[in-house]
Amino acid sequence: MHAWRIAAQNTHLYPGARLQGLDPALRDAMRAGDTVTVEFSDQGVMQGEVLACSNQGWHLRAEPHATMAGTSIAAKRWIIEWAGADDAAAGMRVKAPLA
């Protein structure tokens, strides 16, 4: 199991939100069961777990957390897709909620 750090360009996750792995090896080395720490643009932090991973992207189980403005965010599951080959090696975006 590996712990990955991911930077978000916003204060929370939503479909279309852009993310960047802080370790360029992330795209090739991420596996189900790994943990992630998402660092938001407002300095907020969220913990999560990789539920599944493929060459198309991965599934994230996000733990409950609060934004720096104090908004409570419930636990959620997201489909995260890898950005195109012309993007940075660890670039990704939130595709949709995972039912």
JSON list of C-alpha atoms in Angstrom, two decimals:
[
{"chain": "A", "resi": 1, "resn": "MET", "atom": "CA", "xyz": [0.00, 0.00, 0.00]},
{"chain": "A", "resi": 2, "resn": "HIS", "atom": "CA", "xyz": [1.19, 3.49, -0.83]},
{"chain": "A", "resi": 3, "resn": "ALA", "atom": "CA", "xyz": [0.11, 6.93, 0.39]},
{"chain": "A", "resi": 4, "resn": "TRP", "atom": "CA", "xyz": [-0.26, 9.50, -2.41]},
{"chain": "A", "resi": 5, "resn": "ARG", "atom": "CA", "xyz": [-0.53, 13.31, -2.23]},
{"chain": "A", "resi": 6, "resn": "ILE", "atom": "CA", "xyz": [-2.83, 15.03, -4.72]},
{"chain": "A", "resi": 7, "resn": "ALA", "atom": "CA", "xyz": [-3.32, 18.77, -5.23]},
{"chain": "A", "resi": 8, "resn": "ALA", "atom": "CA", "xyz": [-6.80, 20.07, -6.14]},
{"chain": "A", "resi": 9, "resn": "GLN", "atom": "CA", "xyz": [-7.22, 23.35, -7.99]},
{"chain": "A", "resi": 10, "resn": "ASN", "atom": "CA", "xyz": [-10.39, 24.14, -6.01]},
{"chain": "A", "resi": 11, "resn": "THR", "atom": "CA", "xyz": [-11.75, 24.02, -2.46]},
{"chain": "A", "resi": 12, "resn": "HIS", "atom": "CA", "xyz": [-13.80, 20.84, -2.97]},
{"chain": "A", "resi": 13, "resn": "LEU", "atom": "CA", "xyz": [-14.40, 18.02, -5.47]},
{"chain": "A", "resi": 14, "resn": "TYR", "atom": "CA", "xyz": [-17.07, 18.18, -8.18]},
{"chain": "A", "resi": 15, "resn": "PRO", "atom": "CA", "xyz": [-17.42, 16.81, -11.76]},
{"chain": "A", "resi": 16, "resn": "GLY", "atom": "CA", "xyz": [-14.78, 18.54, -13.88]},
{"chain": "A", "resi": 17, "resn": "ALA", "atom": "CA", "xyz": [-12.49, 19.48, -10.97]},
{"chain": "A", "resi": 18, "resn": "ARG", "atom": "CA", "xyz": [-8.81, 19.22, -11.95]},
{"chain": "A", "resi": 19, "resn": "LEU", "atom": "CA", "xyz": [-6.31, 17.33, -9.80]},
{"chain": "A", "resi": 20, "resn": "GLN", "atom": "CA", "xyz": [-2.56, 16.85, -9.98]},
{"chain": "A", "resi": 21, "resn": "GLY", "atom": "CA", "xyz": [-0.58, 14.03, -8.43]},
{"chain": "A", "resi": 22, "resn": "LEU", "atom": "CA", "xyz": [2.41, 15.41, -6.55]},
{"chain": "A", "resi": 23, "resn": "ASP", "atom": "CA", "xyz": [4.47, 12.31, -7.42]},
{"chain": "A", "resi": 24, "resn": "PRO", "atom": "CA", "xyz": [4.92, 11.76, -11.17]},
{"chain": "A", "resi": 25, "resn": "ALA", "atom": "CA", "xyz": [4.94, 7.96, -10.59]},
{"chain": "A", "resi": 26, "resn": "LEU", "atom": "CA", "xyz": [1.31, 8.05, -9.41]},
{"chain": "A", "resi": 27, "resn": "ARG", "atom": "CA", "xyz": [-0.29, 7.25, -12.78]},
{"chain": "A", "resi": 28, "resn": "ASP", "atom": "CA", "xyz": [1.73, 4.07, -13.27]},
{"chain": "A", "resi": 29, "resn": "ALA", "atom": "CA", "xyz": [2.02, 2.94, -9.66]},
{"chain": "A", "resi": 30, "resn": "MET", "atom": "CA", "xyz": [-1.39, 3.65, -8.05]},
{"chain": "A", "resi": 31, "resn": "ARG", "atom": "CA", "xyz": [-3.26, 0.52, -6.89]},
{"chain": "A", "resi": 32, "resn": "ALA", "atom": "CA", "xyz": [-6.52, -0.35, -5.15]},
{"chain": "A", "resi": 33, "resn": "GLY", "atom": "CA", "xyz": [-6.04, -0.08, -1.40]},
{"chain": "A", "resi": 34, "resn": "ASP", "atom": "CA", "xyz": [-3.66, 2.88, -1.62]},
{"chain": "A", "resi": 35, "resn": "THR", "atom": "CA", "xyz": [-4.50, 5.95, 0.42]},
{"chain": "A", "resi": 36, "resn": "VAL", "atom": "CA", "xyz": [-4.64, 9.53, -0.83]},
{"chain": "A", "resi": 37, "resn": "THR", "atom": "CA", "xyz": [-4.43, 12.93, 0.78]},
{"chain": "A", "resi": 38, "resn": "VAL", "atom": "CA", "xyz": [-6.09, 15.63, -1.32]},
{"chain": "A", "resi": 39, "resn": "GLU", "atom": "CA", "xyz": [-4.74, 19.12, -0.61]},
{"chain": "A", "resi": 40, "resn": "PHE", "atom": "CA", "xyz": [-7.27, 21.78, -1.67]},
{"chain": "A", "resi": 41, "resn": "SER", "atom": "CA", "xyz": [-6.50, 25.29, -2.92]},
{"chain": "A", "resi": 42, "resn": "ASP", "atom": "CA", "xyz": [-7.72, 26.83, 0.37]},
{"chain": "A", "resi": 43, "resn": "GLN", "atom": "CA", "xyz": [-5.22, 24.67, 2.35]},
{"chain": "A", "resi": 44, "resn": "GLY", "atom": "CA", "xyz": [-7.97, 22.23, 3.38]},
{"chain": "A", "resi": 45, "resn": "VAL", "atom": "CA", "xyz": [-7.14, 18.51, 3.39]},
{"chain": "A", "resi": 46, "resn": "MET", "atom": "CA", "xyz": [-9.20, 15.39, 2.75]},
{"chain": "A", "resi": 47, "resn": "GLN", "atom": "CA", "xyz": [-8.24, 11.75, 3.25]},
{"chain": "A", "resi": 48, "resn": "GLY", "atom": "CA", "xyz": [-9.40, 8.97, 0.95]},
{"chain": "A", "resi": 49, "resn": "GLU", "atom": "CA", "xyz": [-8.81, 5.49, -0.40]},
{"chain": "A", "resi": 50, "resn": "VAL", "atom": "CA", "xyz": [-8.36, 4.10, -3.90]},
{"chain": "A", "resi": 51, "resn": "LEU", "atom": "CA", "xyz": [-11.15, 1.53, -4.43]},
{"chain": "A", "resi": 52, "resn": "ALA", "atom": "CA", "xyz": [-10.18, 0.45, -7.97]},
{"chain": "A", "resi": 53, "resn": "CYS", "atom": "CA", "xyz": [-7.63, 1.56, -10.56]},
{"chain": "A", "resi": 54, "resn": "SER", "atom": "CA", "xyz": [-7.14, 1.04, -14.30]},
{"chain": "A", "resi": 55, "resn": "ASN", "atom": "CA", "xyz": [-5.47, 2.70, -17.28]},
{"chain": "A", "resi": 56, "resn": "GLN", "atom": "CA", "xyz": [-8.67, 4.81, -17.65]},
{"chain": "A", "resi": 57, "resn": "GLY", "atom": "CA", "xyz": [-8.64, 6.21, -14.11]},
{"chain": "A", "resi": 58, "resn": "TRP", "atom": "CA", "xyz": [-9.57, 5.24, -10.58]},
{"chain": "A", "resi": 59, "resn": "HIS", "atom": "CA", "xyz": [-12.34, 5.24, -7.97]},
{"chain": "A", "resi": 60, "resn": "LEU", "atom": "CA", "xyz": [-11.95, 7.37, -4.85]},
{"chain": "A", "resi": 61, "resn": "ARG", "atom": "CA", "xyz": [-13.67, 6.90, -1.50]},
{"chain": "A", "resi": 62, "resn": "ALA", "atom": "CA", "xyz": [-13.44, 10.35, 0.08]},
{"chain": "A", "resi": 63, "resn": "GLU", "atom": "CA", "xyz": [-13.71, 10.61, 3.85]},
{"chain": "A", "resi": 64, "resn": "PRO", "atom": "CA", "xyz": [-15.99, 13.22, 5.46]},
{"chain": "A", "resi": 65, "resn": "HIS", "atom": "CA", "xyz": [-14.18, 16.53, 5.90]},
{"chain": "A", "resi": 66, "resn": "ALA", "atom": "CA", "xyz": [-14.76, 20.27, 6.17]},
{"chain": "A", "resi": 67, "resn": "THR", "atom": "CA", "xyz": [-13.66, 23.09, 3.91]},
{"chain": "A", "resi": 68, "resn": "MET", "atom": "CA", "xyz": [-11.54, 25.84, 5.43]},
{"chain": "A", "resi": 69, "resn": "ALA", "atom": "CA", "xyz": [-14.68, 28.02, 5.34]},
{"chain": "A", "resi": 70, "resn": "GLY", "atom": "CA", "xyz": [-16.35, 25.49, 7.64]},
{"chain": "A", "resi": 71, "resn": "THR", "atom": "CA", "xyz": [-18.66, 23.70, 5.19]},
{"chain": "A", "resi": 72, "resn": "SER", "atom": "CA", "xyz": [-19.09, 20.04, 6.12]},
{"chain": "A", "resi": 73, "resn": "ILE", "atom": "CA", "xyz": [-18.68, 17.59, 3.25]},
{"chain": "A", "resi": 74, "resn": "ALA", "atom": "CA", "xyz": [-20.09, 14.09, 3.71]},
{"chain": "A", "resi": 75, "resn": "ALA", "atom": "CA", "xyz": [-18.23, 10.95, 2.65]},
{"chain": "A", "resi": 76, "resn": "LYS", "atom": "CA", "xyz": [-18.51, 10.47, -1.12]},
{"chain": "A", "resi": 77, "resn": "ARG", "atom": "CA", "xyz": [-17.27, 8.21, -3.88]},
{"chain": "A", "resi": 78, "resn": "TRP", "atom": "CA", "xyz": [-15.91, 9.62, -7.13]},
{"chain": "A", "resi": 79, "resn": "ILE", "atom": "CA", "xyz": [-14.78, 8.36, -10.53]},
{"chain": "A", "resi": 80, "resn": "ILE", "atom": "CA", "xyz": [-11.45, 10.04, -11.33]},
{"chain": "A", "resi": 81, "resn": "GLU", "atom": "CA", "xyz": [-10.13, 9.89, -14.91]},
{"chain": "A", "resi": 82, "resn": "TRP", "atom": "CA", "xyz": [-6.57, 10.34, -16.09]},
{"chain": "A", "resi": 83, "resn": "ALA", "atom": "CA", "xyz": [-5.97, 13.42, -18.21]},
{"chain": "A", "resi": 84, "resn": "GLY", "atom": "CA", "xyz": [-4.95, 12.96, -21.84]},
{"chain": "A", "resi": 85, "resn": "ALA", "atom": "CA", "xyz": [-1.51, 11.76, -22.84]},
{"chain": "A", "resi": 86, "resn": "ASP", "atom": "CA", "xyz": [-0.51, 15.33, -23.73]},
{"chain": "A", "resi": 87, "resn": "ASP", "atom": "CA", "xyz": [-1.21, 16.42, -20.14]},
{"chain": "A", "resi": 88, "resn": "ALA", "atom": "CA", "xyz": [1.19, 16.02, -17.21]},
{"chain": "A", "resi": 89, "resn": "ALA", "atom": "CA", "xyz": [1.90, 12.41, -16.26]},
{"chain": "A", "resi": 90, "resn": "ALA", "atom": "CA", "xyz": [-0.08, 12.65, -13.02]},
{"chain": "A", "resi": 91, "resn": "GLY", "atom": "CA", "xyz": [-2.88, 14.97, -14.24]},
{"chain": "A", "resi": 92, "resn": "MET", "atom": "CA", "xyz": [-6.48, 13.92, -13.66]},
{"chain": "A", "resi": 93, "resn": "ARG", "atom": "CA", "xyz": [-10.03, 15.24, -13.30]},
{"chain": "A", "resi": 94, "resn": "VAL", "atom": "CA", "xyz": [-13.17, 14.25, -11.43]},
{"chain": "A", "resi": 95, "resn": "LYS", "atom": "CA", "xyz": [-15.49, 12.57, -13.92]},
{"chain": "A", "resi": 96, "resn": "ALA", "atom": "CA", "xyz": [-18.63, 11.84, -11.85]},
{"chain": "A", "resi": 97, "resn": "PRO", "atom": "CA", "xyz": [-19.96, 10.61, -8.53]},
{"chain": "A", "resi": 98, "resn": "LEU", "atom": "CA", "xyz": [-19.70, 6.83, -8.11]},
{"chain": "A", "resi": 99, "resn": "ALA", "atom": "CA", "xyz": [-23.07, 5.31, -7.20]}
]
